[in-house]
C-alpha cells in the first residue's frame, strides 16, 4: 500500500532514487520490478508493481479493439508502459518518452495512491494542487461511493 508524498530529483540520465520508505514497502511485498506508464487524464506517470500492472493489462486486453476510446486508452497505457527494476542504488530509469509526456526535468513529486504511485513534475503538481484548492469538490458532484465516506 503506497501513501504519502515525496519530493525527489531526476538525475541527468533520467534516473530517480526511490525514497527509502517506498523501497521498504516494495521489499515487504517482494516487488522486484515496476512498470511505468502515462496517466491518460493528467500529464503525470503511474508507477505500478509488476504484479499489479499485470492485472491492469489483463483488463485492458479485454477491451473491444474497434471501440475508439478503448483503442486510445490501450495505445497510451500499453504503448508507454516500460518495465524497470531498481539498480543497486535504489534508482529506476524513466524512459525518455515517459519523461517527455510528463514534462519531467529535475524536481519531481512521487505520491502514493494505494496500489500504485504517481510521478509528477513538481511545478505541474503545484499548479494542479492550486487548482484543487481553488475549486474544492462539491458534494453534489461526488460519486455515490464517496458520499458515505467518513474521514
Short mmCIF file of N, CA and C in Angstrom, two decimals:
data_model
loop_
_atom_site.label_atom_id
_atom_site.label_comp_id
_atom_site.label_asym_id
_atom_site.label_seq_id
_atom_site.Cartn_x
_atom_site.Cartn_y
_atom_site.Cartn_z
N UNK A 1 0.85 -1.17 0.00
CA UNK A 1 0.00 0.00 0.00
C UNK A 1 0.89 1.23 0.00
N UNK A 2 0.76 2.03 -1.03
CA UNK A 2 1.57 3.23 -1.15
C UNK A 2 0.79 4.45 -0.67
N UNK A 3 1.45 5.27 0.15
CA UNK A 3 0.83 6.50 0.62
C UNK A 3 1.93 7.53 0.85
N UNK A 4 1.52 8.77 0.95
CA UNK A 4 2.47 9.83 1.24
C UNK A 4 3.01 10.50 -0.02
N UNK A 5 3.68 11.63 0.21
CA UNK A 5 4.25 12.43 -0.87
C UNK A 5 5.74 12.59 -0.62
N UNK A 6 6.52 12.43 -1.69
CA UNK A 6 7.97 12.52 -1.59
C UNK A 6 8.48 13.47 -2.68
N UNK A 7 9.30 14.42 -2.29
CA UNK A 7 9.95 15.31 -3.25
C UNK A 7 11.29 14.69 -3.60
N UNK A 8 11.49 14.43 -4.88
CA UNK A 8 12.71 13.76 -5.34
C UNK A 8 13.22 14.45 -6.59
N UNK A 9 14.45 14.15 -6.96
CA UNK A 9 15.05 14.73 -8.16
C UNK A 9 15.38 13.66 -9.17
N UNK A 10 15.19 14.00 -10.41
CA UNK A 10 15.58 13.17 -11.53
C UNK A 10 17.00 13.57 -11.89
N UNK A 11 17.89 12.60 -12.10
CA UNK A 11 19.26 12.97 -12.46
C UNK A 11 19.37 13.21 -13.96
N UNK A 12 20.53 13.60 -14.42
CA UNK A 12 20.73 13.97 -15.82
C UNK A 12 20.49 12.80 -16.77
N UNK A 13 20.61 11.57 -16.28
CA UNK A 13 20.39 10.38 -17.13
C UNK A 13 18.94 9.90 -17.09
N UNK A 14 18.08 10.59 -16.36
CA UNK A 14 16.67 10.21 -16.30
C UNK A 14 16.36 9.20 -15.21
N UNK A 15 17.25 9.08 -14.24
CA UNK A 15 17.02 8.14 -13.14
C UNK A 15 16.50 8.89 -11.93
N UNK A 16 15.66 8.22 -11.17
CA UNK A 16 15.24 8.80 -9.91
C UNK A 16 15.44 7.78 -8.81
N UNK A 17 15.83 8.29 -7.67
CA UNK A 17 16.06 7.44 -6.50
C UNK A 17 14.72 7.22 -5.80
N UNK A 18 14.35 5.96 -5.66
CA UNK A 18 13.12 5.63 -4.95
C UNK A 18 13.35 5.93 -3.47
N UNK A 19 12.47 6.73 -2.85
CA UNK A 19 12.65 7.04 -1.43
C UNK A 19 12.67 5.77 -0.57
N UNK A 20 13.42 5.83 0.52
CA UNK A 20 13.61 4.67 1.39
C UNK A 20 12.28 4.07 1.85
N UNK A 21 11.33 4.89 2.22
CA UNK A 21 10.04 4.39 2.70
C UNK A 21 9.32 3.60 1.61
N UNK A 22 9.40 4.07 0.38
CA UNK A 22 8.76 3.37 -0.74
C UNK A 22 9.51 2.07 -1.03
N UNK A 23 10.84 2.12 -0.97
CA UNK A 23 11.63 0.90 -1.17
C UNK A 23 11.28 -0.15 -0.13
N UNK A 24 11.10 0.28 1.12
CA UNK A 24 10.71 -0.66 2.18
C UNK A 24 9.38 -1.32 1.86
N UNK A 25 8.42 -0.55 1.39
CA UNK A 25 7.11 -1.08 1.02
C UNK A 25 7.25 -2.09 -0.11
N UNK A 26 8.08 -1.77 -1.10
CA UNK A 26 8.31 -2.69 -2.21
C UNK A 26 8.97 -3.98 -1.74
N UNK A 27 9.96 -3.84 -0.86
CA UNK A 27 10.67 -5.02 -0.35
C UNK A 27 9.75 -5.90 0.48
N UNK A 28 8.91 -5.30 1.31
CA UNK A 28 7.98 -6.07 2.13
C UNK A 28 7.01 -6.87 1.26
N UNK A 29 6.67 -6.33 0.10
CA UNK A 29 5.75 -7.01 -0.82
C UNK A 29 6.50 -7.87 -1.82
N UNK A 30 7.82 -8.00 -1.67
CA UNK A 30 8.67 -8.79 -2.58
C UNK A 30 8.54 -8.35 -4.03
N UNK A 31 8.47 -7.04 -4.22
CA UNK A 31 8.36 -6.49 -5.57
C UNK A 31 9.76 -6.23 -6.10
N UNK A 32 10.07 -6.82 -7.25
CA UNK A 32 11.40 -6.61 -7.83
C UNK A 32 11.34 -5.75 -9.09
N UNK A 33 10.18 -5.73 -9.75
CA UNK A 33 10.06 -4.97 -10.99
C UNK A 33 8.88 -4.01 -10.91
N UNK A 34 9.02 -2.89 -11.59
CA UNK A 34 7.98 -1.86 -11.66
C UNK A 34 7.63 -1.64 -13.12
N UNK A 35 6.44 -1.13 -13.36
CA UNK A 35 6.03 -0.71 -14.70
C UNK A 35 5.65 0.75 -14.60
N UNK A 36 6.26 1.55 -15.47
CA UNK A 36 5.97 2.98 -15.53
C UNK A 36 5.21 3.23 -16.82
N UNK A 37 4.09 3.94 -16.71
CA UNK A 37 3.32 4.30 -17.89
C UNK A 37 2.69 5.68 -17.67
N UNK A 38 2.00 6.17 -18.66
CA UNK A 38 1.41 7.50 -18.58
C UNK A 38 0.02 7.43 -17.97
N UNK A 39 -0.41 8.54 -17.40
CA UNK A 39 -1.78 8.69 -16.95
C UNK A 39 -2.55 9.27 -18.13
N UNK A 40 -3.65 8.67 -18.50
CA UNK A 40 -4.38 9.12 -19.69
C UNK A 40 -5.17 10.40 -19.46
N UNK A 41 -5.30 10.85 -18.21
CA UNK A 41 -6.08 12.05 -17.93
C UNK A 41 -5.24 13.23 -17.47
N UNK A 42 -4.09 12.95 -16.88
CA UNK A 42 -3.21 14.02 -16.39
C UNK A 42 -1.82 13.80 -16.97
N UNK A 43 -1.06 14.85 -17.06
CA UNK A 43 0.31 14.75 -17.57
C UNK A 43 1.25 14.33 -16.46
N UNK A 44 1.04 13.13 -15.97
CA UNK A 44 1.91 12.55 -14.96
C UNK A 44 2.12 11.09 -15.32
N UNK A 45 2.94 10.41 -14.56
CA UNK A 45 3.21 8.99 -14.80
C UNK A 45 2.64 8.17 -13.67
N UNK A 46 2.31 6.93 -13.98
CA UNK A 46 1.86 5.98 -12.98
C UNK A 46 2.92 4.90 -12.87
N UNK A 47 3.24 4.53 -11.63
CA UNK A 47 4.27 3.53 -11.37
C UNK A 47 3.60 2.39 -10.61
N UNK A 48 3.56 1.23 -11.26
CA UNK A 48 2.90 0.05 -10.69
C UNK A 48 3.93 -1.02 -10.35
N UNK A 49 3.72 -1.75 -9.26
CA UNK A 49 4.46 -3.00 -9.10
C UNK A 49 4.05 -3.91 -10.27
N UNK A 50 4.97 -4.69 -10.79
CA UNK A 50 4.69 -5.52 -11.97
C UNK A 50 3.44 -6.37 -11.77
N UNK A 51 3.27 -6.97 -10.62
CA UNK A 51 2.12 -7.84 -10.38
C UNK A 51 0.80 -7.08 -10.49
N UNK A 52 0.79 -5.84 -10.04
CA UNK A 52 -0.41 -5.01 -10.13
C UNK A 52 -0.66 -4.61 -11.58
N UNK A 53 0.42 -4.29 -12.31
CA UNK A 53 0.28 -3.92 -13.72
C UNK A 53 -0.29 -5.08 -14.54
N UNK A 54 0.12 -6.30 -14.24
CA UNK A 54 -0.38 -7.46 -14.98
C UNK A 54 -1.91 -7.54 -14.88
N UNK A 55 -2.46 -7.22 -13.73
CA UNK A 55 -3.92 -7.21 -13.56
C UNK A 55 -4.57 -6.14 -14.43
N UNK A 56 -3.96 -4.95 -14.44
CA UNK A 56 -4.49 -3.84 -15.24
C UNK A 56 -4.41 -4.19 -16.73
N UNK A 57 -3.27 -4.73 -17.13
CA UNK A 57 -3.08 -5.06 -18.55
C UNK A 57 -4.07 -6.14 -19.00
N UNK A 58 -4.38 -7.08 -18.14
CA UNK A 58 -5.37 -8.11 -18.49
C UNK A 58 -6.73 -7.46 -18.76
N UNK A 59 -7.09 -6.47 -17.95
CA UNK A 59 -8.35 -5.75 -18.17
C UNK A 59 -8.31 -4.95 -19.47
N UNK A 60 -7.17 -4.32 -19.73
CA UNK A 60 -7.02 -3.56 -20.98
C UNK A 60 -7.17 -4.47 -22.19
N UNK A 61 -6.59 -5.66 -22.11
CA UNK A 61 -6.64 -6.60 -23.23
C UNK A 61 -8.05 -7.11 -23.50
N UNK A 62 -8.95 -6.98 -22.54
CA UNK A 62 -10.33 -7.42 -22.73
C UNK A 62 -11.21 -6.34 -23.37
N UNK A 63 -10.69 -5.13 -23.47
CA UNK A 63 -11.46 -4.04 -24.07
C UNK A 63 -11.63 -4.28 -25.57
N UNK A 64 -12.77 -3.85 -26.12
CA UNK A 64 -13.01 -4.05 -27.56
C UNK A 64 -12.03 -3.24 -28.40
N UNK A 65 -11.39 -3.89 -29.35
CA UNK A 65 -10.36 -3.23 -30.16
C UNK A 65 -10.94 -2.26 -31.19
N UNK A 66 -12.21 -2.39 -31.51
CA UNK A 66 -12.79 -1.49 -32.50
C UNK A 66 -13.43 -0.26 -31.87
N UNK A 67 -13.47 -0.18 -30.56
CA UNK A 67 -14.01 0.97 -29.87
C UNK A 67 -12.92 2.05 -29.81
N UNK A 68 -13.18 3.25 -30.37
CA UNK A 68 -12.14 4.29 -30.41
C UNK A 68 -11.58 4.68 -29.03
N UNK A 69 -12.43 4.77 -28.01
CA UNK A 69 -11.95 5.15 -26.67
C UNK A 69 -11.06 4.05 -26.10
N UNK A 70 -11.45 2.79 -26.31
CA UNK A 70 -10.63 1.67 -25.84
C UNK A 70 -9.29 1.66 -26.54
N UNK A 71 -9.33 1.88 -27.83
CA UNK A 71 -8.10 1.88 -28.62
C UNK A 71 -7.15 2.99 -28.14
N UNK A 72 -7.70 4.17 -27.88
CA UNK A 72 -6.89 5.29 -27.40
C UNK A 72 -6.27 4.96 -26.05
N UNK A 73 -7.08 4.45 -25.13
CA UNK A 73 -6.59 4.11 -23.80
C UNK A 73 -5.48 3.06 -23.86
N UNK A 74 -5.70 2.02 -24.64
CA UNK A 74 -4.69 0.96 -24.78
C UNK A 74 -3.40 1.50 -25.39
N UNK A 75 -3.54 2.34 -26.40
CA UNK A 75 -2.34 2.91 -27.03
C UNK A 75 -1.51 3.72 -26.05
N UNK A 76 -2.19 4.49 -25.23
CA UNK A 76 -1.46 5.31 -24.26
C UNK A 76 -0.87 4.46 -23.15
N UNK A 77 -1.70 3.69 -22.47
CA UNK A 77 -1.22 2.94 -21.31
C UNK A 77 -0.24 1.84 -21.67
N UNK A 78 -0.58 1.02 -22.65
CA UNK A 78 0.31 -0.08 -23.03
C UNK A 78 1.46 0.40 -23.90
N UNK A 79 1.20 1.40 -24.71
CA UNK A 79 2.25 1.89 -25.60
C UNK A 79 3.41 2.53 -24.86
N UNK A 80 3.11 3.22 -23.77
CA UNK A 80 4.16 3.87 -22.99
C UNK A 80 4.71 2.98 -21.87
N UNK A 81 4.03 1.88 -21.58
CA UNK A 81 4.42 1.03 -20.44
C UNK A 81 5.84 0.51 -20.61
N UNK A 82 6.64 0.72 -19.57
CA UNK A 82 8.04 0.30 -19.56
C UNK A 82 8.32 -0.43 -18.26
N UNK A 83 8.80 -1.66 -18.38
CA UNK A 83 9.18 -2.42 -17.19
C UNK A 83 10.57 -2.00 -16.77
N UNK A 84 10.76 -1.79 -15.48
CA UNK A 84 12.07 -1.39 -14.99
C UNK A 84 12.32 -1.98 -13.62
N UNK A 85 13.59 -2.10 -13.30
CA UNK A 85 14.00 -2.61 -11.99
C UNK A 85 14.89 -1.58 -11.34
N UNK A 86 14.90 -1.59 -10.02
CA UNK A 86 15.79 -0.67 -9.32
C UNK A 86 17.22 -1.17 -9.43
N UNK A 87 18.14 -0.24 -9.55
CA UNK A 87 19.55 -0.62 -9.60
C UNK A 87 20.08 -0.78 -8.17
N UNK A 88 21.35 -1.03 -8.03
CA UNK A 88 21.96 -1.25 -6.73
C UNK A 88 21.84 -0.05 -5.79
N UNK A 89 21.61 1.13 -6.35
CA UNK A 89 21.47 2.33 -5.53
C UNK A 89 20.01 2.70 -5.29
N UNK A 90 19.08 1.83 -5.67
CA UNK A 90 17.66 2.10 -5.46
C UNK A 90 17.08 3.10 -6.43
N UNK A 91 17.67 3.19 -7.63
CA UNK A 91 17.18 4.12 -8.65
C UNK A 91 16.49 3.36 -9.77
N UNK A 92 15.55 4.03 -10.43
CA UNK A 92 14.91 3.49 -11.63
C UNK A 92 15.11 4.49 -12.76
N UNK A 93 15.27 3.95 -13.94
CA UNK A 93 15.42 4.77 -15.14
C UNK A 93 14.04 5.00 -15.75
N UNK A 94 13.68 6.25 -15.91
CA UNK A 94 12.40 6.61 -16.54
C UNK A 94 12.69 6.84 -18.02
N UNK A 95 11.92 6.18 -18.87
CA UNK A 95 12.18 6.26 -20.32
C UNK A 95 12.05 7.70 -20.81
N UNK A 96 12.81 8.05 -21.85
CA UNK A 96 12.70 9.41 -22.41
C UNK A 96 11.27 9.75 -22.83
N UNK A 97 10.54 8.79 -23.42
CA UNK A 97 9.17 9.07 -23.86
C UNK A 97 8.27 9.41 -22.68
N UNK A 98 8.41 8.68 -21.59
CA UNK A 98 7.60 8.96 -20.39
C UNK A 98 8.00 10.29 -19.77
N UNK A 99 9.31 10.57 -19.72
CA UNK A 99 9.76 11.86 -19.16
C UNK A 99 9.19 13.01 -19.97
N UNK A 100 9.21 12.87 -21.28
CA UNK A 100 8.69 13.93 -22.15
C UNK A 100 7.19 14.12 -21.94
N UNK A 101 6.44 13.02 -21.88
CA UNK A 101 4.99 13.08 -21.70
C UNK A 101 4.64 13.86 -20.43
N UNK A 102 5.33 13.55 -19.33
CA UNK A 102 5.02 14.16 -18.04
C UNK A 102 5.77 15.47 -17.81
N UNK A 103 6.65 15.85 -18.72
CA UNK A 103 7.41 17.09 -18.57
C UNK A 103 8.42 17.04 -17.44
N UNK A 104 8.94 15.85 -17.16
CA UNK A 104 9.90 15.68 -16.06
C UNK A 104 11.28 16.17 -16.49
N UNK A 105 11.84 17.07 -15.70
CA UNK A 105 13.17 17.57 -15.98
C UNK A 105 14.09 17.31 -14.79
N UNK A 106 13.74 17.83 -13.63
CA UNK A 106 14.57 17.62 -12.45
C UNK A 106 13.73 17.38 -11.20
N UNK A 107 13.05 18.42 -10.71
CA UNK A 107 12.28 18.30 -9.48
C UNK A 107 10.97 17.57 -9.74
N UNK A 108 10.73 16.52 -8.93
CA UNK A 108 9.55 15.68 -9.11
C UNK A 108 8.85 15.45 -7.78
N UNK A 109 7.62 15.01 -7.88
CA UNK A 109 6.83 14.61 -6.72
C UNK A 109 6.36 13.19 -6.98
N UNK A 110 6.64 12.30 -6.03
CA UNK A 110 6.21 10.91 -6.09
C UNK A 110 5.15 10.73 -5.01
N UNK A 111 3.94 10.33 -5.43
CA UNK A 111 2.82 10.24 -4.48
C UNK A 111 2.23 8.85 -4.45
N UNK A 112 2.04 8.35 -3.24
CA UNK A 112 1.37 7.08 -3.06
C UNK A 112 -0.11 7.19 -3.39
N UNK A 113 -0.61 6.19 -4.09
CA UNK A 113 -2.02 6.16 -4.47
C UNK A 113 -2.60 4.77 -4.24
N UNK A 114 -2.26 4.18 -3.12
CA UNK A 114 -2.78 2.84 -2.81
C UNK A 114 -2.00 1.76 -3.52
N UNK A 115 -2.52 1.27 -4.63
CA UNK A 115 -1.87 0.18 -5.36
C UNK A 115 -0.80 0.64 -6.34
N UNK A 116 -0.61 1.95 -6.45
CA UNK A 116 0.37 2.49 -7.39
C UNK A 116 0.94 3.79 -6.84
N UNK A 117 1.89 4.33 -7.58
CA UNK A 117 2.46 5.64 -7.27
C UNK A 117 2.23 6.54 -8.47
N UNK A 118 2.14 7.84 -8.23
CA UNK A 118 2.10 8.81 -9.32
C UNK A 118 3.39 9.61 -9.27
N UNK A 119 3.92 9.91 -10.45
CA UNK A 119 5.13 10.71 -10.56
C UNK A 119 4.80 11.96 -11.37
N UNK A 120 4.98 13.12 -10.73
CA UNK A 120 4.65 14.41 -11.33
C UNK A 120 5.88 15.29 -11.42
N UNK A 121 5.92 16.14 -12.42
CA UNK A 121 6.84 17.27 -12.43
C UNK A 121 6.38 18.18 -11.29
N UNK A 122 7.30 18.65 -10.46
CA UNK A 122 6.92 19.41 -9.27
C UNK A 122 6.10 20.66 -9.61
N UNK A 123 6.53 21.41 -10.62
CA UNK A 123 5.80 22.63 -10.99
C UNK A 123 4.39 22.30 -11.48
N UNK A 124 4.27 21.22 -12.25
CA UNK A 124 2.95 20.82 -12.74
C UNK A 124 2.07 20.38 -11.58
N UNK A 125 2.64 19.62 -10.63
CA UNK A 125 1.86 19.20 -9.47
C UNK A 125 1.42 20.42 -8.64
N UNK A 126 2.33 21.36 -8.43
CA UNK A 126 1.98 22.56 -7.66
C UNK A 126 0.80 23.29 -8.30
N UNK A 127 0.79 23.37 -9.64
CA UNK A 127 -0.33 24.00 -10.34
C UNK A 127 -1.61 23.21 -10.18
N UNK A 128 -1.51 21.89 -10.25
CA UNK A 128 -2.68 21.03 -10.07
C UNK A 128 -3.24 21.17 -8.66
N UNK A 129 -2.35 21.20 -7.68
CA UNK A 129 -2.77 21.37 -6.29
C UNK A 129 -3.47 22.71 -6.09
N UNK A 130 -2.93 23.76 -6.68
CA UNK A 130 -3.58 25.07 -6.60
C UNK A 130 -4.99 25.00 -7.17
N UNK A 131 -5.15 24.31 -8.32
CA UNK A 131 -6.48 24.16 -8.91
C UNK A 131 -7.42 23.43 -7.97
N UNK A 132 -6.93 22.35 -7.35
CA UNK A 132 -7.76 21.60 -6.39
C UNK A 132 -8.20 22.47 -5.23
N UNK A 133 -7.28 23.28 -4.72
CA UNK A 133 -7.59 24.09 -3.55
C UNK A 133 -8.50 25.28 -3.89
N UNK A 134 -8.39 25.78 -5.12
CA UNK A 134 -9.24 26.90 -5.53
C UNK A 134 -10.67 26.46 -5.81
N UNK A 135 -10.84 25.24 -6.26
CA UNK A 135 -12.16 24.73 -6.59
C UNK A 135 -12.40 23.43 -5.84
N UNK A 136 -12.70 23.54 -4.54
CA UNK A 136 -12.93 22.33 -3.76
C UNK A 136 -14.09 21.50 -4.33
N UNK A 137 -14.05 20.21 -4.06
CA UNK A 137 -15.10 19.32 -4.54
C UNK A 137 -16.44 19.70 -3.93
N UNK A 138 -17.44 19.68 -4.76
CA UNK A 138 -18.80 19.93 -4.29
C UNK A 138 -19.43 18.57 -3.97
N UNK A 139 -20.20 18.52 -2.91
CA UNK A 139 -20.85 17.27 -2.52
C UNK A 139 -21.79 16.75 -3.60
N UNK A 140 -22.38 17.65 -4.38
CA UNK A 140 -23.30 17.21 -5.43
C UNK A 140 -22.58 16.43 -6.52
N UNK A 141 -21.30 16.75 -6.76
CA UNK A 141 -20.57 16.10 -7.85
C UNK A 141 -19.86 14.82 -7.44
N UNK A 142 -19.91 14.48 -6.16
CA UNK A 142 -19.23 13.27 -5.70
C UNK A 142 -19.98 12.03 -6.14
N UNK A 143 -19.25 11.00 -6.55
CA UNK A 143 -19.91 9.72 -6.83
C UNK A 143 -20.57 9.19 -5.55
N UNK A 144 -21.62 8.41 -5.69
CA UNK A 144 -22.33 7.88 -4.54
C UNK A 144 -21.41 7.13 -3.58
N UNK A 145 -20.40 6.42 -4.12
CA UNK A 145 -19.49 5.64 -3.28
C UNK A 145 -18.71 6.54 -2.31
N UNK A 146 -18.48 7.79 -2.69
CA UNK A 146 -17.72 8.70 -1.84
C UNK A 146 -18.59 9.48 -0.85
N UNK A 147 -19.87 9.57 -1.13
CA UNK A 147 -20.74 10.35 -0.25
C UNK A 147 -20.85 9.76 1.14
N UNK A 148 -20.69 8.46 1.25
CA UNK A 148 -20.78 7.82 2.57
C UNK A 148 -19.44 7.67 3.26
N UNK A 149 -18.36 8.11 2.61
CA UNK A 149 -17.02 8.00 3.19
C UNK A 149 -16.90 8.95 4.36
N UNK A 150 -16.48 8.41 5.47
CA UNK A 150 -16.28 9.22 6.66
C UNK A 150 -14.78 9.37 6.89
N UNK A 151 -14.32 10.62 6.90
CA UNK A 151 -12.88 10.87 7.06
C UNK A 151 -12.64 11.57 8.37
#
